[in-house]
Amino acid sequence: MSRPRPSAAKPRNAARGGRLSGEPAEIMQRINVSIDFDRRLYAQDIAGSLAHCAMLVARRIITPEDGEAIARGLEKIRAEIEAGRFPFRVEHEDIHLNIEARLGELIGPAAGRLHTARSRNDQVATDLRLWVRDAIDHLDRHMTLLQAALIDQAETHAATVMPGFTHLQTAQPVTFGHHLLAYVEMLGRDRGRLRDCRKRLNECPLGAGALAGTSFPIDRDKTAKALAFDQPMANSLDAVSDRDFALEFLAACAISGMHLSRFAEEIVLWLSPPFGFIRLSDSYTTGSSMMPQKRNPDAAELVRAKTGRFLGAFASLVTVMKGLPLAYSKDMQEDKVPVFEAADTLELCLAATAGMVRDIAVDKAAMRRAAAAGHSTATDLADWLTRNLALPFRDAHRIVGTLVKRAEEMGTSLADLPLKEMQTIEPRITAAAREVLTVEKSVASRASLGGTAPTLVAAAAKAARARFLEEKKENKKR
Ligand code: ARG
């Protein structure tokens, strides 16, 4: 009879140590494990361990030989994970203990020295900060790509007239380029929010230990610097126990998701045949299983819908955190899924939106027709009366309102109301007044700073390129 070889024994979770001799209940293990999701922190975990290890050597807390063995082992583990050959094991609970256990298999007892002057509490806080920092840089690139797509279309359509809405009622003509540039500004602020979040999160928890610091002569500046943090976090309790940086990230994702959702809704509207302002190619539309004529904007609808996930992620994490006493509690293990979900979803939404923007083909005639409908240039006539007859704007507003009513009674539009008819209501109206009623004149006249005049829009697109797309190069140097 052959006895099981030691290597075939059930792997033992290092955190159970000598204190816990019994095995965890199966259900205990199931609720406790996080390896299925926190394996996404592997690169950050290895980077953190390498920095910690180098510091331990520099401070003579471990020997250079052990330090080298640990570093080599960690690099091997990174390669194994990236090649999909790493033996992830639920018995080892999370990414930290999985890597530590594998390190032991690879290099022997020296592996046990890596966790000197460290706890999983400062380790995981460091890993997640690094992960969110990377995610922010990644999302910033995606936001920039979407801005670039919007700016390109805005340049093409600096003079393309469309109806501008308030209350979704035709309000005043605007240009399509102007409308698109509004989203470029929103995305600029979305990027700013992520940048702010990045600034605040960029302090290093490593060295806080479990909660109180450590009795070893560590060098926290060294590890912070090695991981490109600005400085170590000042308070060990705070370092291991707050997740405000993750909440800021989720809030920033939620706000950006909300912006994308509004834009998606507009794509859905513009694409709807009664509007018919734009077309998307087959690449960004789907068919109906029953109605052969359909072309559905599913990608836009899903971008519109996914906002719920961001709000859900924020609500989920803020609920985990509220009421938690200092310092670490296992509740905080629940921080990762919402963060991953929000980051993945935002990336997907940004990429899908950029794809749609590049795909948009504008039906200029349909846009112009809609822009001219609904007496959209009524304000222009009121402005003319105010300017040329020195009327108080309120009086001009009332007169034009009466003219619109008259036009509707006659089944025509304000722009087509005969001059004679206009003069029965305000005799001082001249032929020149009627000229301001075309949509082209209307948008061209809106040349105040930030307005929709085509010349301004063309300049604004150029300026946006310089502000948002060239800034990117500088960020890279950071
Ligand atoms: N997997 C844990 C988490 O994500 C790591 C920290 C565990 N710390 C502890 N004291 N049990 O939060």
Coordinates of C-alpha atoms in Angstrom, one line a residue, residues 139-155 180-181 183-185 187-189 191 195 354 357-358 460-477:
L139 CA -9.5 55.0 -19.2
D140 CA -7.9 58.4 -19.9
R141 CA -6.5 57.0 -23.2
H142 CA -10.0 55.7 -24.1
M143 CA -11.6 59.1 -23.3
T144 CA -9.0 60.8 -25.4
L145 CA -9.8 58.5 -28.3
L146 CA -13.5 59.3 -28.0
Q147 CA -12.7 63.0 -27.8
A148 CA -10.6 62.7 -31.0
A149 CA -13.5 61.0 -32.8
L150 CA -15.9 63.7 -31.7
I151 CA -13.6 66.5 -32.7
D152 CA -13.1 65.0 -36.2
Q153 CA -16.8 64.9 -36.8
A154 CA -17.3 68.3 -35.3
E155 CA -14.8 69.7 -37.7
L180 CA -20.6 67.2 -30.5
L181 CA -18.1 69.6 -29.0
Y183 CA -19.5 66.2 -25.2
V184 CA -15.9 66.8 -25.8
E185 CA -16.0 69.3 -22.9
L187 CA -15.3 64.2 -21.4
G188 CA -12.6 66.8 -20.6
R189 CA -14.1 67.2 -17.1
R191 CA -10.8 63.1 -17.4
R195 CA -6.9 62.9 -12.8
A354 CA -16.0 56.1 -30.2
V357 CA -19.1 58.4 -33.5
R358 CA -16.7 57.4 -36.3
A460 CA -13.5 75.6 -31.1
A461 CA -12.7 72.2 -32.7
K462 CA -9.2 73.3 -33.4
A463 CA -8.8 74.6 -29.9
A464 CA -10.2 71.4 -28.4
R465 CA -7.7 69.4 -30.4
A466 CA -4.9 71.5 -28.8
R467 CA -6.4 71.4 -25.3
F468 CA -7.3 67.8 -25.1
L469 CA -5.4 65.8 -27.6
E470 CA -2.0 67.4 -27.4
E471 CA -2.1 67.5 -23.6
K472 CA -2.0 63.8 -23.9
K473 CA 1.6 63.8 -24.9
E474 CA 2.5 65.8 -21.9
N475 CA 0.7 63.4 -19.6
K476 CA 2.7 60.6 -21.1
K477 CA 5.9 62.2 -20.0

